[in-house]
Coordinates of C-alpha atoms and ligand atoms in Angstrom, one line a residue:
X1 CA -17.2 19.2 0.5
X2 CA -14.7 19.7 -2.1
X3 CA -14.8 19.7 -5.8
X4 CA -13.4 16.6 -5.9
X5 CA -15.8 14.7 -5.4
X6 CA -18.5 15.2 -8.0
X7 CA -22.3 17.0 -7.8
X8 CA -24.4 14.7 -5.8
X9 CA -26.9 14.5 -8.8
X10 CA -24.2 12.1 -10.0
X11 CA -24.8 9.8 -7.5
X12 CA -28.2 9.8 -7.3
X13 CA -29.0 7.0 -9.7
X14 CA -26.0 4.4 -8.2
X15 CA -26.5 1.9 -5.7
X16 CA -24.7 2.8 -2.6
X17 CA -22.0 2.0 -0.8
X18 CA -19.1 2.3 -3.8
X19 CA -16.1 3.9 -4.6
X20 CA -15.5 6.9 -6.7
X21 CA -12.6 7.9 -7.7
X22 CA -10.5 11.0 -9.0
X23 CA -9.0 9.7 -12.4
X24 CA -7.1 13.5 -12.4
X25 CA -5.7 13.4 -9.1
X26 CA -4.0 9.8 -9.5
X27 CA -3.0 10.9 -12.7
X28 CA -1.1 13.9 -11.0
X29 CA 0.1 11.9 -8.3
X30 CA 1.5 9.3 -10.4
X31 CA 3.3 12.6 -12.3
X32 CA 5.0 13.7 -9.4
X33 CA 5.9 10.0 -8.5
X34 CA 7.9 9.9 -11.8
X35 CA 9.4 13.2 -12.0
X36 CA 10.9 13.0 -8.4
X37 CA 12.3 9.6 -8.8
X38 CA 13.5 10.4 -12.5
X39 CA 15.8 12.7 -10.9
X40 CA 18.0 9.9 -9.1
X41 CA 17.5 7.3 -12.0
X42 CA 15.2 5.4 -8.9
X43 CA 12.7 2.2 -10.2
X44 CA 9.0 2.4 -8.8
X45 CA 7.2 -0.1 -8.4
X46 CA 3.6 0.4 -7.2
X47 CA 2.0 -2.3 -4.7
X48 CA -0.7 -3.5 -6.1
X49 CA -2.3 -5.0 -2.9
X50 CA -3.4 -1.7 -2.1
X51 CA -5.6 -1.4 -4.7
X52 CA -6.0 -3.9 -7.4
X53 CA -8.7 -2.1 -9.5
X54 CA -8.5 -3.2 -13.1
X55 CA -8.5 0.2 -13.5
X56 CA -6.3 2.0 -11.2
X57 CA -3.4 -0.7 -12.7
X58 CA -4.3 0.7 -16.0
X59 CA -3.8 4.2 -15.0
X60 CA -0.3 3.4 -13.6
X61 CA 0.3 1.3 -16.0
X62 CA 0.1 4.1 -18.5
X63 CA 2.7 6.0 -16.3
X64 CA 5.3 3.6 -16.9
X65 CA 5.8 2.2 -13.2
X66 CA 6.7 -1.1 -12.0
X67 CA 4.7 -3.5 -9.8
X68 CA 5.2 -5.1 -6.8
X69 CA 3.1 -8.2 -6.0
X70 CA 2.7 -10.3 -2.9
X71 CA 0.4 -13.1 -4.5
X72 CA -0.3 -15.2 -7.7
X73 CA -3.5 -13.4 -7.8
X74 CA -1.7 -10.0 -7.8
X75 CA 0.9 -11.2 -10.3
X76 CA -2.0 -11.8 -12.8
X77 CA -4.2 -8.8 -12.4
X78 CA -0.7 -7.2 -13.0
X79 CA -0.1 -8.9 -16.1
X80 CA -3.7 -8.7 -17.5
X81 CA -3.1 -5.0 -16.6
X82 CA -0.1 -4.9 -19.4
X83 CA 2.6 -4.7 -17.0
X84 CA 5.4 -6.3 -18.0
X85 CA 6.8 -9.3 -16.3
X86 CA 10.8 -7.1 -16.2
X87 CA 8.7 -4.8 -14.2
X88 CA 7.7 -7.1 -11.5
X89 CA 9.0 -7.7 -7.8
X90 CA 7.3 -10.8 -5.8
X91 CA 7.3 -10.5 -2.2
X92 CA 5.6 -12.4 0.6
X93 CA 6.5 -14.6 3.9
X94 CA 4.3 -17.8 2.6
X95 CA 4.7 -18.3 -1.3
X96 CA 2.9 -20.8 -2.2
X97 CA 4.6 -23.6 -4.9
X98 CA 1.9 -22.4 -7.9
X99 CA 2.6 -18.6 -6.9
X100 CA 6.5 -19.5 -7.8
X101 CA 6.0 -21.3 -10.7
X102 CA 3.9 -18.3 -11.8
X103 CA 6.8 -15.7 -11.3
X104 CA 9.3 -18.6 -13.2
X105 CA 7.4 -18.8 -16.8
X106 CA 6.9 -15.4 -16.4
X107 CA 10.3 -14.6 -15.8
X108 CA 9.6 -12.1 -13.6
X109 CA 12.0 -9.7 -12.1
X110 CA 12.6 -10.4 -8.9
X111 CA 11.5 -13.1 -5.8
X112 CA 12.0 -11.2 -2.8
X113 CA 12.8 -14.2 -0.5
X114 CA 12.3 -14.1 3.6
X115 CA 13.5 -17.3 4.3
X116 CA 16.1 -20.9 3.6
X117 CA 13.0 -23.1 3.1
X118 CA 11.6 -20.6 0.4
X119 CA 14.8 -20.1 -1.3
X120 CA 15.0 -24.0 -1.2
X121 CA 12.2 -24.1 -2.8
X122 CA 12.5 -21.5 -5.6
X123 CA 15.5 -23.3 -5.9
X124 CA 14.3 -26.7 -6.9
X125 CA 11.2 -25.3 -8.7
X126 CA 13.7 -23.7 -11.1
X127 CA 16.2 -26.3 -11.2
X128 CA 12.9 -28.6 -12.2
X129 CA 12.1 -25.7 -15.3
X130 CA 15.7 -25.5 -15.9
X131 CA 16.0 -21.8 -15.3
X132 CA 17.7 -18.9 -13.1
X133 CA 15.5 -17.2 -10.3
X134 CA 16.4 -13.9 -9.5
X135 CA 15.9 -13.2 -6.2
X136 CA 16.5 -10.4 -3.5
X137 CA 16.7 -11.1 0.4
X138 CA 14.5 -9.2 2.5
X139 CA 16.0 -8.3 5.5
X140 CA 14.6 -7.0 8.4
X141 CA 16.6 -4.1 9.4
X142 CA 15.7 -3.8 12.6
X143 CA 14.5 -0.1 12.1
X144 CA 11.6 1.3 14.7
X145 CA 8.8 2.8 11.6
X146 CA 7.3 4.6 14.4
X147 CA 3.7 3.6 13.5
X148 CA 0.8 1.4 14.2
X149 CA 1.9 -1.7 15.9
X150 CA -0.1 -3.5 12.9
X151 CA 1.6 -2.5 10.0
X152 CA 5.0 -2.6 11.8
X153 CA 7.4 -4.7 9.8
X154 CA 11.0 -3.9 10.2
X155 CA 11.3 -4.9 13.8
X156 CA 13.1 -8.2 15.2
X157 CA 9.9 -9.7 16.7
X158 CA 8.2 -9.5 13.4
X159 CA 7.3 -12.2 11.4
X160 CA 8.6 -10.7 7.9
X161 CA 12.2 -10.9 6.7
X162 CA 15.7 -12.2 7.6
X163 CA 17.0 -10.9 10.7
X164 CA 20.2 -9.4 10.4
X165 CA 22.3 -11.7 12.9
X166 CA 21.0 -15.3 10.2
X167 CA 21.7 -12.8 7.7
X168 CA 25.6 -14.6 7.1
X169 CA 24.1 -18.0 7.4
X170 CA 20.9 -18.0 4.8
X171 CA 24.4 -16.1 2.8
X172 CA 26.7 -19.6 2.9
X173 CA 23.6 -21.6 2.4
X174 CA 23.0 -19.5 -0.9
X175 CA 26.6 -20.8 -2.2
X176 CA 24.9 -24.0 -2.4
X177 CA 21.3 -23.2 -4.3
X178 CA 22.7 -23.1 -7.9
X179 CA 19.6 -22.2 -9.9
X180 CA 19.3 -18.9 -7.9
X181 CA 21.2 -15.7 -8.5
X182 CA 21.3 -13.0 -5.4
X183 CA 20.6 -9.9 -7.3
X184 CA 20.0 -7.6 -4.0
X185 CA 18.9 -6.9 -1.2
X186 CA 14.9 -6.1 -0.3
X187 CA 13.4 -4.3 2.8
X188 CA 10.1 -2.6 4.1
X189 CA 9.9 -1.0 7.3
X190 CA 5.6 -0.7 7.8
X191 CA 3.6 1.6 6.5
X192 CA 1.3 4.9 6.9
X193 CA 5.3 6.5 7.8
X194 CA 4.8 10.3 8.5
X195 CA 7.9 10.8 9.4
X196 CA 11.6 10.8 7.6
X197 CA 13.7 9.9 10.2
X198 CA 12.9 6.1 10.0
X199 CA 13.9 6.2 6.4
X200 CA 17.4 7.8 7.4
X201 CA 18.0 5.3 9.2
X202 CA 17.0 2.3 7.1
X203 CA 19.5 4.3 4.4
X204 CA 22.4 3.9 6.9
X205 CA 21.4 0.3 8.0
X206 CA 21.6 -0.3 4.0
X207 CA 24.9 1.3 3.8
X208 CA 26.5 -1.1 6.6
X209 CA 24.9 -4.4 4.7
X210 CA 26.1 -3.1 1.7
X211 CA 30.3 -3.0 3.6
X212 CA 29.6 -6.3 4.8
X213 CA 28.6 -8.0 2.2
X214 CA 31.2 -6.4 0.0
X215 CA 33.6 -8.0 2.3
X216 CA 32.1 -11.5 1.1
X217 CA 32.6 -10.3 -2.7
X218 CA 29.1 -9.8 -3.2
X219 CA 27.9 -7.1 -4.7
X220 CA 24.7 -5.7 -5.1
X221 CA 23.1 -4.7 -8.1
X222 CA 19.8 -3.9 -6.8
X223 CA 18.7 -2.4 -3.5
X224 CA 14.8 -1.9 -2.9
X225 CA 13.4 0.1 0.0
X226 CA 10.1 -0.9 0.0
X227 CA 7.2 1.6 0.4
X228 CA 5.5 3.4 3.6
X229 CA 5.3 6.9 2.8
X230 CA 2.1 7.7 5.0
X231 CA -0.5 10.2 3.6
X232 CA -2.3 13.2 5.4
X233 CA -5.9 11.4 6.6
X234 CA -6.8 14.5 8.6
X235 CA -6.4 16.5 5.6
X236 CA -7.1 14.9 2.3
X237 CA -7.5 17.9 0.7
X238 CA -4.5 20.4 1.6
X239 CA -2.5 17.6 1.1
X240 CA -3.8 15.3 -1.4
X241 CA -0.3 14.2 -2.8
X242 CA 2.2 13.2 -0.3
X243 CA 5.7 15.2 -0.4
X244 CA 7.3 12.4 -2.7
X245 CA 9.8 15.4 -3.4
X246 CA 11.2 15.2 0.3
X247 CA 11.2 11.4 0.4
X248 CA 13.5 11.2 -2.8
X249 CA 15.3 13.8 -1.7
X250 CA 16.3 11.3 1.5
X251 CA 17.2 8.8 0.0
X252 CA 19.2 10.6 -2.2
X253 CA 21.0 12.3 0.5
X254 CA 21.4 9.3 2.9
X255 CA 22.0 5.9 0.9
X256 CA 25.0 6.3 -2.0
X257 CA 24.2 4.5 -4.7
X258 CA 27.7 2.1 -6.1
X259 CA 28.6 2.4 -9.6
X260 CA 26.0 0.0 -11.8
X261 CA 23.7 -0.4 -8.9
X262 CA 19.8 0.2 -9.2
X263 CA 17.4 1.3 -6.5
X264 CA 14.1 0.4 -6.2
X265 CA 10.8 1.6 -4.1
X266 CA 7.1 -0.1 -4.0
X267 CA 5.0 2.4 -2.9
X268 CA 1.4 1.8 -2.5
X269 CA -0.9 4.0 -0.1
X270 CA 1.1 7.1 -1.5
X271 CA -0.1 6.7 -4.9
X272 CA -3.8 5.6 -4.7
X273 CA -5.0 6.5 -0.8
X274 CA -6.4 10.0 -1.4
X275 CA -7.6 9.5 -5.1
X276 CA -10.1 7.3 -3.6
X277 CA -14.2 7.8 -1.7
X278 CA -16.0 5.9 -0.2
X279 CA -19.6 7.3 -0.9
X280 CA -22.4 5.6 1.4
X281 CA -26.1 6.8 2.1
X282 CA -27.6 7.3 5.5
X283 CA -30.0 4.4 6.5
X284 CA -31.0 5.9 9.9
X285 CA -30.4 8.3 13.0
X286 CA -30.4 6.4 15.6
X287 CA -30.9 8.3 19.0
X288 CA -28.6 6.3 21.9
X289 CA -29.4 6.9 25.6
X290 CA -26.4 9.8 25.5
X291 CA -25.3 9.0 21.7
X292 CA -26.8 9.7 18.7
X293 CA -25.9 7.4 16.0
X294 CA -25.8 7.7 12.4
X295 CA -26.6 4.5 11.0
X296 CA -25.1 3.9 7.4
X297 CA -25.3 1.4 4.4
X298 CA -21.2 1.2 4.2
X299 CA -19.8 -1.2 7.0
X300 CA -16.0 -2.4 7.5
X301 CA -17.1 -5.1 4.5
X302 CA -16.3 -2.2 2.0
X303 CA -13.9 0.1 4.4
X304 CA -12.0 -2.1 6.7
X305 CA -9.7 0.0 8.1
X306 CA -11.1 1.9 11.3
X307 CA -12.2 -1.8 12.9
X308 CA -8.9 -3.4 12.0
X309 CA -6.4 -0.5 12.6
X310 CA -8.1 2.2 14.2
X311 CA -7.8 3.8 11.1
X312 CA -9.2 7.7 11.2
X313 CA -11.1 8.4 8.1
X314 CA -12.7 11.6 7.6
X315 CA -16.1 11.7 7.2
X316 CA -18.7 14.4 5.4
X317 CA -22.2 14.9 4.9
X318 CA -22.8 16.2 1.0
X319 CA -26.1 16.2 1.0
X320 CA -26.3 19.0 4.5
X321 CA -25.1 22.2 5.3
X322 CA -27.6 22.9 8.7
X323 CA -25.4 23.7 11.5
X324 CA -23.4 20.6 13.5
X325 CA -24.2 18.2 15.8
X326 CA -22.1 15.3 17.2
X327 CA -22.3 11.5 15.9
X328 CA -21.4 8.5 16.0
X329 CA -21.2 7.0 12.6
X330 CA -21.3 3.5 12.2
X331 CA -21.9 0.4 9.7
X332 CA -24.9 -1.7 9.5
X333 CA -22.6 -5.1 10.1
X334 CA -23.1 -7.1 13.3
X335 CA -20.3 -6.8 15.3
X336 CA -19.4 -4.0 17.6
X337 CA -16.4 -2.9 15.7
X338 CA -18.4 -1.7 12.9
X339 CA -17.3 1.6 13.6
X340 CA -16.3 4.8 11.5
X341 CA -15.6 7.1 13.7
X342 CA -17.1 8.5 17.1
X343 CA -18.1 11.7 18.4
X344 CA -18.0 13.0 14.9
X345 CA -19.0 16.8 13.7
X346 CA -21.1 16.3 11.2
X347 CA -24.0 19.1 9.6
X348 CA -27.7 17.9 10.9
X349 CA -27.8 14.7 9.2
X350 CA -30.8 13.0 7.8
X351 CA -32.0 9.6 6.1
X352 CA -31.1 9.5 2.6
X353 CA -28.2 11.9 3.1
X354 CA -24.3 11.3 1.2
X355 CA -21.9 10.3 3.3
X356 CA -18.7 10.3 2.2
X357 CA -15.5 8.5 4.0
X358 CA -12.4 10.4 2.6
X359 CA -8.6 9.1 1.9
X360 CA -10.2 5.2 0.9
X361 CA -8.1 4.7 -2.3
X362 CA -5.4 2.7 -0.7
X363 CA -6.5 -0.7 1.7
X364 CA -10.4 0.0 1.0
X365 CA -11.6 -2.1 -2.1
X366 CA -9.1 -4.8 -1.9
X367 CA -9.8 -5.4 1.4
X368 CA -13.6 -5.1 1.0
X369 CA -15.1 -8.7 1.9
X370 CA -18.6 -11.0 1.1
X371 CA -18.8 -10.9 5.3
X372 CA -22.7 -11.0 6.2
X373 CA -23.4 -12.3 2.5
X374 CA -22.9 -8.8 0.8
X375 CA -22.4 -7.6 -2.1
X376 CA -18.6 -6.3 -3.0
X377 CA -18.6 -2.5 -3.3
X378 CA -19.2 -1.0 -7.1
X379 CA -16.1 1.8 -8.8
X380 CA -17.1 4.7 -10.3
X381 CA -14.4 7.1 -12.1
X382 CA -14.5 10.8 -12.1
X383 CA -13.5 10.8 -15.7
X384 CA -16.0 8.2 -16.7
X385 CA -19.0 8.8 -14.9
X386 CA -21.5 11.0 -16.8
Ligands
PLP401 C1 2.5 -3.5 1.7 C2 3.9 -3.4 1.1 C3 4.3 -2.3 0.4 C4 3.4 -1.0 0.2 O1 3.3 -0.4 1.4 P1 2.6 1.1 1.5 O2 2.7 1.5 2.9 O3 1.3 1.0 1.0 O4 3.5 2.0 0.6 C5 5.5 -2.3 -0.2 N1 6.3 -3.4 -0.1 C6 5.9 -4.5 0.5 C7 6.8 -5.7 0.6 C8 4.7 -4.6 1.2 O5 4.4 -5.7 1.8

């Protein structure tokens, strides 16, 4: 174990599972976040849905970044958070009449819209206010991320976004919604991206939008790429902040910006995934007919990842050093997918023992659930916790 996360004696009086997190090392992400996008005058704006900790917003608050929001619920933990409303993008497939209104009195930034009927509907909700609604269209580029099938976005089969060949249509039907104003185009390709190459291509799919709809007069003052850089979950701690420098640096290189126009990027797992621990104790070794089984008090209520997306996690003992055996470590929740990871290394483990699931800043605690009538997961903060 590193010295990240803190002395066990730390933990000894806290109720396990919960979170901990390094305050310092989102604090240094965040400062390479803004210094590599400062260089190309490029707008963050962090997505809060992966992880809405009152405060984790705060710390990027301080930073000076953006949000990007895909509920009501989202937009007010951003606001109570201090962000301010200029700062906010809203996207989502299904917004629901309340969630618009929402964005309206707050006269949020943007609506990222996906569809006619929700333009239509922004539409007459604003007309009823008697206001403007900025809004972007999120088109699906039609751009392969490369990544889990689950948290692929940008393809043609996918439910998200405007697919390029209605793209003209939900355009002439625009001419007629006169409480909106098309400020620019949206898109988000998946996530967990460890490769560049998708992002080249989104920046050239970009570029030919950009000629066609120039063609129509319109032009764009805002283009937002969405988020997706993947992090390192095999090895949280050589690389514990994501090359943000190399994923500027592509954009940069790939998509030219026109005179007056702003780009914009919502990442999310980049900023908060390896900041973030799941700390769990050891309830029991459990010995299998040819498995032995370590049996812990965090299930996929706090971590839901592995059962929902195969996710690998690494897992380590802090409490052992004795030489390794193999393991499977599960959850104490009763279903089969309960799962952290199999044939695991792990030092001789024993009742009572730290276990710690690594890279959980980013899709852990805000998808941690009641399921089985538990308890949601505690936070703890490096800089905090005494
Ligand atoms: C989920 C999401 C993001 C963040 O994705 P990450 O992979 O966490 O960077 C950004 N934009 C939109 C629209 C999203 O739905």
């Amino acid at each position: 174990m590193t010295k990240k996360v803190s002395p066990v004696a730390k933990f000894k009086s806290l109720r396990t599972p919960f979170y901990y997190y390094d305050a310092d090392l989102l604090r240094a992400t965040l400062q390479v976040v803004v210094e590599e996008s400062s260089k190309y005058d490029y707008h963050i704006h962090y997505a809060v849905k992966a992880n809405a900790n009152p405060r984790i917003l705060s710390i990027i608050h301080e930073s000076g970044l953006g949000v990007d929001c895909v509920s009501g619920g989202e937009i007010e933990a951003a606001l109570k958070a201090g962000f301010p409303a200029s700062k906010i993008v809203f996207a989502g497939v299904g917004k629901a009449d309340w969630e618009i209104n929402l964005g309206l009195d707050n006269n949020i930034f943007c609506f990222n819209a996906e569809s006619i009927p929700e333009l239509e509907v922004i539409n007459e909700l604003a007309l009823a206010k008697g206001k403007t609604a900025h809004v972007a269209l999120r088109v699906n580029p039609e751009v392969d991320a490369h990544t889990h099938h689950h948290i692929t976005t940008g393809t043609k089969e996918n439910k998200f976004g405007i697919n390029l060949d209605q793209l003209d249509k939900v355009l002439d039907q625009l001419e007629n919604l006169k409480s909106l104003r098309l400020i620019g185009l949206h898109f988000h390709i998946g996530s967990q991206l460890t490769e560049l190459e998708p992002f080249i291509n989104l920046c050239k799919r970009a570029e030919e939008l950009q000629e066609q709809l120039l063609k129509r007069n319109i032009h764009l003052e805002n283009i937002n790429f969405g988020g997706g850089l993947g992090i390192d979950y095999r090895h949280p701690d050589q690389h514990s902040i994501p090359d943000f420098k190399s994923y500027f640096e592509t954009f940069h290189r790939y998509f030219k910006v026109l005179p007056g126009q702003q780009v914009h990027f919502e990442p999310g797992r980049s900023i908060v995934g390896q900041c973030g621990n799941l700390i769990s104790k050891v309830l029991y070794l459990k010995e299998g007919s040819f498995k032995k089984f370590v049996v812990l008090d965090a299930g996929f209520t706090e971590l839901l990842r592995p059962a929902m997306y195969d996710a690998y996690h690494q897992i380590e003992n802090i409490s052992s050093s004795e030489k390794t055996e193999v393991y499977d470590v599960v959850g104490p929740i009763c279903e089969s997918s309960d799962c952290f990871g199999k044939d695991r290394e792990l030092p001789l483990t024993n009742r009572g023992d730290f276990v710690v699931l690594r890279s959980a800043g980013a899709y852990g605690e805000s998808m941690a659930s009641q399921y089985n009538c538990r308890q949601l997961p505690q936070s703890y903060f490096s800089d905090s916790l005494e």
